[in-house]
Coordinates of C-alpha atoms in Angstrom, one line a residue:
M151 CA 189.5 225.7 11.1
R152 CA 185.4 225.0 10.2
I153 CA 185.9 227.2 6.7
Y154 CA 189.0 224.6 5.9
I155 CA 187.2 221.9 6.4
N156 CA 184.1 222.9 4.8
L157 CA 186.1 224.0 1.4
F158 CA 187.5 220.6 1.7
F159 CA 184.6 218.7 1.4
L160 CA 183.0 220.9 -1.0
G161 CA 186.4 220.5 -3.1
L162 CA 186.2 216.7 -2.6
L163 CA 182.3 216.7 -3.9
F164 CA 182.8 219.1 -6.6
F165 CA 186.1 216.3 -8.1
T166 CA 184.2 213.3 -7.3
A167 CA 180.8 214.9 -9.4
C168 CA 183.0 215.8 -12.2
S169 CA 185.3 213.2 -12.8
N170 CA 185.3 211.0 -15.8
H171 CA 182.7 208.2 -15.9
D172 CA 185.1 205.8 -17.9
T173 CA 184.4 202.2 -17.5
P174 CA 186.7 200.8 -15.3
N175 CA 188.7 197.8 -16.2
G176 CA 187.0 194.2 -16.6
V177 CA 183.9 195.8 -17.6
I178 CA 182.3 194.6 -21.1
P179 CA 182.0 198.2 -23.0
P180 CA 178.5 199.5 -23.5
K181 CA 177.9 198.6 -27.6
K182 CA 179.2 194.8 -26.6
M183 CA 176.8 194.8 -23.0
I184 CA 174.0 195.9 -25.1
N185 CA 174.4 193.0 -27.7
L186 CA 174.8 190.5 -24.8
L187 CA 171.7 191.6 -22.8
T188 CA 169.6 191.8 -26.1
E189 CA 170.7 187.7 -26.2
V190 CA 170.4 187.7 -22.7
H191 CA 166.7 188.4 -23.5
I192 CA 166.4 186.6 -26.2
I193 CA 167.8 183.2 -24.3
D194 CA 165.5 183.8 -21.3
G195 CA 162.2 184.3 -23.3
S196 CA 162.8 180.9 -25.5
L197 CA 163.8 178.9 -22.2
Y198 CA 160.3 180.6 -20.1
T199 CA 158.2 179.5 -23.5
V200 CA 159.5 176.1 -24.0
S201 CA 159.3 174.3 -20.5
Q202 CA 158.8 175.6 -16.6
A203 CA 160.6 172.1 -15.4
P204 CA 163.6 173.7 -13.2
D205 CA 165.8 170.8 -14.5
T206 CA 165.2 171.7 -18.3
L207 CA 165.6 175.4 -17.6
Y208 CA 168.8 174.7 -15.8
K209 CA 170.4 171.6 -18.3
Y210 CA 169.3 173.8 -21.7
G211 CA 169.6 177.2 -20.0
T212 CA 173.2 176.8 -18.8
A213 CA 174.4 175.5 -22.5
R214 CA 172.8 178.5 -24.1
Y215 CA 174.4 181.2 -22.1
L216 CA 177.9 179.4 -22.2
D217 CA 177.7 179.4 -26.1
M218 CA 176.3 183.1 -25.7
F219 CA 179.6 184.4 -23.2
K220 CA 181.8 182.3 -25.7
R221 CA 180.4 184.2 -29.0
Y222 CA 181.0 187.2 -27.1
D223 CA 184.6 186.5 -25.8
T224 CA 183.4 186.8 -22.1
D225 CA 182.6 185.1 -19.0
S226 CA 179.8 185.2 -16.4
T227 CA 182.2 186.8 -13.9
Q228 CA 183.1 189.3 -16.5
F229 CA 179.1 189.6 -17.2
K230 CA 178.1 189.7 -13.5
K231 CA 181.1 192.7 -12.5
S232 CA 179.6 194.8 -15.9
M233 CA 176.0 194.0 -14.9
E234 CA 177.0 195.2 -11.4
Y235 CA 178.8 198.6 -12.5
Y236 CA 176.0 199.6 -14.9
T237 CA 173.6 199.1 -12.0
G238 CA 175.2 201.4 -10.3
N239 CA 175.0 203.5 -13.1
P240 CA 171.2 204.4 -13.7
D241 CA 171.7 206.7 -16.6
A242 CA 173.9 204.5 -18.5
M243 CA 171.8 201.5 -18.1
E244 CA 168.7 203.4 -19.4
K245 CA 170.2 204.8 -22.4
M246 CA 171.4 200.8 -23.3
Y247 CA 167.6 199.6 -22.2
D248 CA 166.6 202.1 -24.7
Q249 CA 168.9 200.6 -27.6
I250 CA 168.3 196.9 -26.4
L251 CA 164.6 197.5 -26.7
L252 CA 165.2 199.2 -30.3
N253 CA 167.2 196.0 -31.4
L254 CA 164.3 193.3 -29.8
T255 CA 161.5 195.4 -32.0
A256 CA 163.9 195.3 -35.1
K257 CA 164.1 191.4 -34.3
T258 CA 160.7 190.8 -33.8
D259 CA 159.6 192.4 -36.9
S260 CA 161.8 190.8 -38.9
L261 CA 160.6 187.4 -37.6
N262 CA 157.1 188.6 -38.4
K263 CA 157.2 189.7 -41.7
V264 CA 159.4 186.1 -42.3
R265 CA 156.1 184.4 -40.6
I266 CA 154.1 186.3 -42.8
K267 CA 155.6 185.4 -46.2
I268 CA 155.1 181.7 -44.6
D269 CA 151.6 181.7 -44.3
K270 CA 151.1 183.5 -47.4
L271 CA 153.2 180.8 -49.3
K272 CA 150.8 178.3 -47.2
T273 CA 147.6 179.9 -48.6
D274 CA 149.1 180.3 -52.0
S275 CA 149.9 176.5 -52.5
I276 CA 146.9 175.6 -50.9
S277 CA 144.8 177.9 -53.2
K278 CA 146.6 176.6 -55.8
S279 CA 146.2 172.8 -55.3
K280 CA 142.2 173.5 -54.8
K281 CA 142.0 175.3 -58.0
T282 CA 143.9 172.3 -59.9
D283 CA 141.8 169.9 -58.0
T284 CA 138.5 171.2 -59.2
A285 CA 139.7 171.4 -62.8
V286 CA 140.7 168.0 -62.4
K287 CA 137.2 167.0 -61.2
T288 CA 135.4 169.0 -63.7
D289 CA 137.6 167.5 -66.8
S290 CA 137.0 163.9 -65.0
L291 CA 133.4 164.5 -65.2
R292 CA 133.5 166.0 -68.7
K293 CA 135.3 163.0 -69.6
L294 CA 132.7 160.4 -67.8
K295 CA 129.7 162.4 -69.6
K296 CA 131.4 161.7 -73.1
L297 CA 131.9 158.0 -71.9
K298 CA 128.6 157.2 -71.0
R299 CA 126.4 158.9 -73.7
P300 CA 127.9 156.7 -76.6
T301 CA 126.9 153.2 -74.1
Q302 CA 123.4 154.7 -73.8
V303 CA 122.9 155.7 -77.5
D304 CA 124.4 152.1 -78.3
S305 CA 122.3 150.6 -75.9
I306 CA 119.0 152.5 -77.0
R307 CA 119.8 151.2 -80.4
K308 CA 120.2 147.8 -79.6
I309 CA 116.8 147.9 -78.0
R310 CA 115.3 149.3 -81.2
N311 CA 116.8 147.0 -83.3
K312 CA 115.4 144.0 -81.0
T313 CA 112.0 145.3 -81.1
N314 CA 112.1 146.0 -85.3

């Protein structure tokens, strides 16, 4: 009898270990979940850099999360159910977070490139304005010198004429 019980549990272990790990109904597919979690991390980061007041976090955070769920055609209960499923399956969660990390890195890199372009445009416009300012100043100094010379020469001539 022990042999049959051991064989039964061994067979049960074999079938559960080799079963197909498809996502159950109501769980968000991995690709969509990767995009959702990427957005969640972006929203979390933006909320915690703006303000630490609990009321503000609740007020603005809830609206952002609801907007995100609406964009991905899901809701918070389905998201919670999916998170419970994926946290119970660490291999799938690790693969998803590898992709999430790549997504966040790509977004950060693209933002940094835009910031560099903006900073470069600012420095270019500042240097151009300095060049035009110095050009205007030197030009105005030349004009001023031209204007002063004839008056000085004229005043000297007047003095000479008066003495003669």
